[in-house]
């Protein structure tokens, strides 16, 4: 599967369509033929439209709940994994260069839950590889990043850290000096925490300033 192409979601949708194994419905009992037909229709519609994967997943779950032959259930589990994989792309944003990106905490949590469920379904190896790669992407999205501070903010904090203890030493007050050191330390701590962001939060800030697009929009 190509990634980070001109439109990762479009590439991803085309790739998922290839994961739908051809099914010879005549080889199944009538009950299973109906289950598989409805499942295939829901998955195909979701991949064709570029949205509605959660609806397709609901349809497939319903067919699995109805029960049938083990062979049909195996196919339905793969269909469900495909729908869940499609859902992971629908809930992410698309950057201006076409890559999929997690830009908030909700997306990260939902994508991780979906990837975990795909792995639990034990579908084909390529879908397992997709879910594993998504877990790695989400791990990277959770990493801390240093965000370049505003020059004036950095200058003010730096000046305060230097001046406050100096004032205490000038007036000859140990209490003022100690207070200045504590205040300066607090300012530095707050400054560092304010400019230490998760990768997804950095991407979220980028999304606010650029034209991130939702899949299917």
XYZ file of C-alpha atoms in Angstrom:
217
model
C 0.000 0.000 0.000
C 1.320 3.426 -0.898
C 1.419 5.982 1.892
C 2.101 9.701 1.948
C 1.146 9.926 -1.701
C -0.819 12.737 -3.350
C -3.874 11.590 -1.381
C -3.240 8.910 1.188
C -6.941 8.415 1.883
C -7.720 7.746 -1.788
C -4.808 5.308 -2.032
C -5.915 3.663 1.185
C -9.490 3.252 -0.044
C -8.307 1.641 -3.280
C -6.021 -0.686 -1.347
C -8.798 -1.773 1.012
C -10.983 -2.666 -1.964
C -8.316 -5.173 -3.019
C -8.530 -6.850 0.399
C -12.105 -7.972 -0.307
C -11.611 -11.566 -1.380
C -13.771 -12.788 -4.283
C -16.609 -14.898 -2.907
C -18.380 -17.688 -4.773
C -21.762 -17.301 -3.124
C -23.114 -20.457 -4.728
C -20.895 -22.459 -2.403
C -22.748 -21.217 0.683
C -26.096 -22.019 2.207
C -28.917 -19.543 1.622
C -28.549 -17.979 5.072
C -24.842 -17.323 4.571
C -25.376 -16.060 1.026
C -27.676 -13.380 2.390
C -25.256 -12.451 5.175
C -22.296 -12.166 2.818
C -24.278 -10.268 0.181
C -25.399 -7.628 2.672
C -21.906 -7.347 4.125
C -20.268 -6.950 0.713
C -22.817 -4.326 -0.315
C -22.195 -2.278 2.835
C -18.400 -2.456 2.531
C -18.432 -1.633 -1.181
C -20.705 1.369 -0.629
C -18.494 2.743 2.146
C -15.316 2.413 0.092
C -16.971 3.853 -3.000
C -18.421 6.898 -1.231
C -15.371 7.560 0.932
C -17.449 7.761 4.108
C -19.908 5.680 6.100
C -17.418 3.041 7.244
C -18.977 3.065 10.718
C -22.334 2.186 9.138
C -20.734 -0.647 7.172
C -19.067 -1.921 10.343
C -22.454 -1.950 12.066
C -23.969 -3.970 9.233
C -21.167 -6.546 9.349
C -21.365 -6.815 13.140
C -25.065 -7.523 12.792
C -24.422 -10.301 10.297
C -21.836 -11.834 12.611
C -24.314 -11.714 15.478
C -26.855 -13.644 13.406
C -24.482 -16.594 13.245
C -23.818 -19.018 10.419
C -21.131 -21.302 9.083
C -17.533 -20.871 10.323
C -16.344 -20.228 6.751
C -18.816 -17.383 6.295
C -17.933 -15.981 9.713
C -14.242 -15.910 8.756
C -15.062 -13.844 5.674
C -17.290 -11.534 7.690
C -14.542 -10.940 10.233
C -12.252 -9.848 7.415
C -15.035 -7.592 6.101
C -15.323 -6.064 9.564
C -11.568 -5.489 9.725
C -11.745 -3.710 6.355
C -14.581 -1.484 7.575
C -12.664 -0.633 10.748
C -9.537 0.178 8.738
C -11.592 2.493 6.535
C -13.002 4.135 9.643
C -9.493 4.979 10.880
C -8.981 7.108 7.791
C -12.372 8.788 8.016
C -11.769 10.096 11.519
C -8.298 11.451 10.735
C -7.607 14.683 8.886
C -5.876 15.047 5.537
C -2.990 17.496 5.392
C -2.532 19.882 2.457
C 0.029 17.460 0.984
C -2.437 14.555 1.153
C -1.152 12.634 4.184
C -3.433 11.353 6.937
C -2.827 12.951 10.340
C -4.171 12.623 13.878
C -4.836 16.145 15.149
C -6.602 15.674 18.480
C -6.870 13.372 21.473
C -10.237 11.920 20.401
C -8.887 10.832 17.025
C -5.860 9.228 18.665
C -7.985 7.274 21.147
C -10.504 6.076 18.551
C -7.819 5.077 16.051
C -5.998 3.062 18.704
C -9.189 1.246 19.692
C -9.943 0.453 16.043
C -6.405 -0.785 15.360
C -6.554 -3.012 18.435
C -9.857 -4.509 17.294
C -8.481 -5.181 13.807
C -5.617 -7.150 15.352
C -8.042 -9.088 17.562
C -10.070 -10.132 14.514
C -7.005 -11.914 13.059
C -7.701 -10.923 9.441
C -5.273 -11.318 6.550
C -1.583 -10.480 7.092
C -1.749 -7.171 5.233
C -4.550 -5.896 7.446
C -2.564 -6.999 10.488
C 0.418 -5.056 9.114
C -1.824 -2.017 8.582
C -3.077 -2.104 12.182
C 0.445 -2.583 13.529
C 1.718 0.360 11.484
C -1.174 2.486 12.740
C -0.203 1.676 16.324
C 3.327 2.883 15.531
C 1.953 6.083 13.994
C -0.139 6.718 17.075
C 2.892 6.170 19.298
C 4.717 8.841 17.300
C 1.716 11.167 17.591
C 1.941 10.863 21.391
C 5.597 11.879 21.543
C 6.525 15.206 23.091
C 7.711 18.019 20.840
C 9.326 21.329 21.696
C 7.364 24.206 20.166
C 9.393 27.271 19.269
C 8.411 30.042 21.717
C 7.568 33.616 20.911
C 10.752 35.722 21.052
C 9.274 38.343 23.362
C 7.875 35.758 25.762
C 11.238 34.026 25.984
C 12.979 37.368 26.535
C 10.620 38.396 29.342
C 10.967 35.065 31.146
C 14.744 35.145 30.795
C 14.907 38.704 32.087
C 12.689 37.897 35.070
C 14.819 34.887 35.989
C 17.933 37.083 36.041
C 16.480 40.241 37.573
C 14.497 38.862 40.519
C 17.454 37.226 42.344
C 19.604 40.259 41.484
C 17.112 42.592 43.156
C 17.246 40.458 46.280
C 21.029 40.629 46.396
C 21.008 44.401 45.857
C 18.634 45.066 48.741
C 20.552 42.587 50.867
C 17.516 40.467 51.674
C 17.957 36.713 51.718
C 14.185 36.277 51.703
C 13.785 38.414 48.584
C 16.650 36.575 46.897
C 15.169 33.178 47.761
C 11.747 34.346 46.627
C 13.233 35.574 43.370
C 14.895 32.222 42.776
C 11.633 30.381 43.467
C 9.600 32.687 41.248
C 12.204 32.434 38.512
C 12.194 28.656 38.763
C 8.415 28.638 38.536
C 8.518 30.839 35.455
C 11.028 28.546 33.763
C 8.952 25.466 34.617
C 5.775 27.071 33.306
C 7.577 28.260 30.186
C 8.882 24.766 29.425
C 5.510 23.102 30.033
C 3.728 25.662 27.857
C 6.017 24.895 24.922
C 6.164 21.108 25.313
C 3.416 19.596 23.187
C 2.323 16.193 21.985
C 2.942 15.668 18.280
C -0.805 15.495 17.631
C -1.214 18.864 19.366
C 1.469 20.336 17.101
C -0.405 18.969 14.093
C -3.632 20.389 15.510
C -2.057 23.852 15.596
C -0.969 23.378 11.992
C -4.504 22.331 11.103
C -5.825 25.591 12.528
C -3.582 27.572 10.206
C -3.816 25.475 7.049
C -6.503 23.833 4.997
C -6.664 20.360 6.502
C -9.437 18.443 4.799
C -11.684 15.718 6.125
C -11.926 12.487 4.092
C -14.963 12.594 1.860
C -15.206 16.392 2.056
